Short mmCIF file of C-alpha atoms in Angstrom, two decimals:
data_model
loop_
_atom_site.label_atom_id
_atom_site.label_comp_id
_atom_site.label_asym_id
_atom_site.label_seq_id
_atom_site.Cartn_x
_atom_site.Cartn_y
_atom_site.Cartn_z
CA UNK A 122 1.06 30.85 1.76
CA UNK A 123 1.23 30.25 -2.01
CA UNK A 124 -1.88 29.05 -3.80
CA UNK A 125 -1.53 25.44 -4.93
CA UNK A 126 -2.13 24.58 -8.59
CA UNK A 127 -3.58 21.20 -7.59
CA UNK A 128 -4.97 20.06 -4.25
CA UNK A 129 -4.05 16.78 -2.61
CA UNK A 130 -7.69 15.69 -3.00
CA UNK A 131 -7.48 16.33 -6.75
CA UNK A 132 -4.26 14.31 -6.99
CA UNK A 133 -5.90 11.38 -5.18
CA UNK A 134 -9.01 11.59 -7.38
CA UNK A 135 -6.88 11.62 -10.54
CA UNK A 136 -4.86 8.63 -9.31
CA UNK A 137 -8.00 6.67 -8.39
CA UNK A 138 -9.47 7.25 -11.83
CA UNK A 139 -6.60 5.40 -13.50
CA UNK A 140 -5.57 2.60 -11.13
CA UNK A 141 -7.08 -0.69 -10.04
CA UNK A 142 -8.98 -0.34 -6.77
CA UNK A 143 -9.80 -3.43 -4.72
CA UNK A 144 -12.95 -3.26 -2.62
CA UNK A 145 -12.50 -4.26 1.02
CA UNK A 146 -14.71 -7.35 0.88
CA UNK A 147 -12.82 -8.60 -2.16
CA UNK A 148 -9.49 -7.95 -0.45
CA UNK A 149 -10.57 -9.85 2.67
CA UNK A 150 -11.42 -12.80 0.40
CA UNK A 151 -7.91 -12.57 -1.15
CA UNK A 152 -6.10 -12.81 2.20
CA UNK A 153 -5.20 -16.50 1.96
CA UNK A 154 -4.40 -16.49 -1.78
CA UNK A 155 -0.70 -17.39 -2.01
CA UNK A 156 -0.41 -15.33 -5.21
CA UNK A 157 -1.40 -12.09 -3.44
CA UNK A 158 0.87 -9.92 -1.34
CA UNK A 159 -0.56 -7.04 0.65
CA UNK A 160 1.91 -4.16 0.94
CA UNK A 161 1.48 -1.83 3.90
CA UNK A 162 2.66 1.73 3.19
CA UNK A 163 1.77 3.08 6.61
CA UNK A 164 4.34 4.48 8.98
CA UNK A 165 5.73 1.93 11.42
CA UNK A 166 4.01 3.81 14.28
CA UNK A 167 0.64 3.24 12.61
CA UNK A 168 1.36 -0.50 12.43
CA UNK A 169 2.43 -0.49 16.07
CA UNK A 170 -0.80 1.24 17.12
CA UNK A 171 -3.33 -0.55 14.90
CA UNK A 172 -1.80 -3.86 13.90
CA UNK A 173 -1.48 -5.09 10.34
CA UNK A 174 -2.99 -7.35 7.73
CA UNK A 175 -1.58 -10.85 8.41
CA UNK A 176 1.38 -11.60 6.17
CA UNK A 177 1.54 -8.07 4.78
CA UNK A 178 4.90 -6.71 3.68
CA UNK A 179 5.83 -3.36 5.21
CA UNK A 180 7.15 -0.86 2.68
CA UNK A 181 7.38 2.75 3.89
CA UNK A 182 5.73 5.01 1.32
CA UNK A 183 8.91 7.01 0.80
CA UNK A 184 10.79 3.90 -0.33
CA UNK A 185 8.23 2.26 -2.65
CA UNK A 186 9.66 3.52 -5.96
CA UNK A 187 13.15 2.42 -4.95
CA UNK A 188 12.16 -0.94 -3.51
CA UNK A 189 10.24 -2.02 -6.65
CA UNK A 190 12.96 -0.94 -9.11
CA UNK A 191 15.33 -3.83 -9.92
CA UNK A 192 17.98 -1.30 -10.98
CA UNK A 193 17.90 0.47 -7.62
CA UNK A 194 20.40 -0.44 -4.90
CA UNK A 195 17.37 -0.59 -2.57
CA UNK A 196 15.42 -3.20 -4.59
CA UNK A 197 13.59 -5.80 -2.49
CA UNK A 198 13.36 -9.32 -3.91
CA UNK A 199 9.69 -9.68 -2.97
CA UNK A 200 8.83 -7.18 -5.72
CA UNK A 201 10.53 -9.36 -8.32
CA UNK A 202 8.11 -12.22 -7.67
CA UNK A 203 5.28 -13.02 -10.07
CA UNK A 204 2.29 -12.20 -7.91
CA UNK A 205 -0.51 -9.72 -7.37
CA UNK A 206 0.44 -6.78 -5.18
CA UNK A 207 -2.25 -4.87 -3.30
CA UNK A 208 -0.89 -1.75 -1.61
CA UNK A 209 -2.66 -0.07 1.27
CA UNK A 210 -2.43 2.74 3.76
CA UNK A 211 -4.93 3.81 6.42
CA UNK A 212 -7.61 5.36 4.19
CA UNK A 213 -6.58 4.74 0.59
CA UNK A 214 -5.14 8.15 -0.21
CA UNK A 215 -1.41 7.44 0.08
CA UNK A 216 -1.80 4.06 -1.58
CA UNK A 217 -3.70 5.58 -4.53
CA UNK A 218 -0.89 8.07 -5.14
CA UNK A 219 1.78 5.41 -4.71
CA UNK A 220 0.14 2.87 -7.01
CA UNK A 221 -0.39 5.53 -9.70
CA UNK A 222 3.34 6.28 -9.59
CA UNK A 223 4.31 2.59 -9.57
CA UNK A 224 1.98 1.93 -12.53
CA UNK A 225 3.65 4.87 -14.34
CA UNK A 226 6.97 3.10 -13.74
CA UNK A 227 5.55 -0.06 -15.33
CA UNK A 228 4.98 -1.99 -12.09
CA UNK A 229 1.57 -3.70 -12.01
CA UNK A 230 -0.15 -3.10 -8.68
CA UNK A 231 -3.54 -2.34 -7.20
CA UNK A 232 -4.59 -0.68 -3.99
CA UNK A 233 -7.08 -1.31 -1.21
CA UNK A 234 -9.69 1.32 -2.04
CA UNK A 235 -10.64 2.38 1.48
CA UNK A 236 -7.50 1.31 3.31
CA UNK A 237 -6.76 -0.50 6.54
CA UNK A 238 -9.38 1.42 8.53
CA UNK A 239 -12.19 -0.04 6.38
CA UNK A 240 -10.50 -3.48 6.52
CA UNK A 241 -10.65 -3.34 10.34
CA UNK A 242 -14.21 -1.98 10.36
CA UNK A 243 -15.38 -4.87 8.13
CA UNK A 244 -13.79 -7.48 10.40
CA UNK A 245 -10.75 -8.33 8.29
CA UNK A 246 -8.10 -10.34 10.11
CA UNK A 247 -5.53 -8.23 11.95
CA UNK A 248 -2.21 -9.25 13.43
CA UNK A 249 -1.66 -7.74 16.87
CA UNK A 250 0.18 -4.45 16.96
CA UNK A 251 3.94 -4.80 16.87
CA UNK A 252 5.65 -4.31 20.19
CA UNK A 253 8.50 -1.85 20.49
CA UNK A 254 11.37 -2.44 22.84
#
């Protein structure tokens, strides 16, 4: 196995040092703010198992750069709205990397510092897991 030049932990630490991180308690308080959209980067299977933040928009991590880019054929209108976007994953690692990239693209976004798992642990509202047919 080749030796990596940079570890995944180092990439996450570098991303976290330069992006806006929202503490869980603050995010829970933002839930009913109509100017805030929570964006869930987790895999659909994670949402099906654990539920989701009420009203969150599901954006698979692999599509984020394309969905926020108005010049992309995959652009989603929600990302053209004037609002605060708070991205999250399960623990805050994937969302830190994603938000760093989106910020590099010029898209203003923040991330939920400790992810959905901390949200659930602190008693944040959760929509029931999605049912599959």
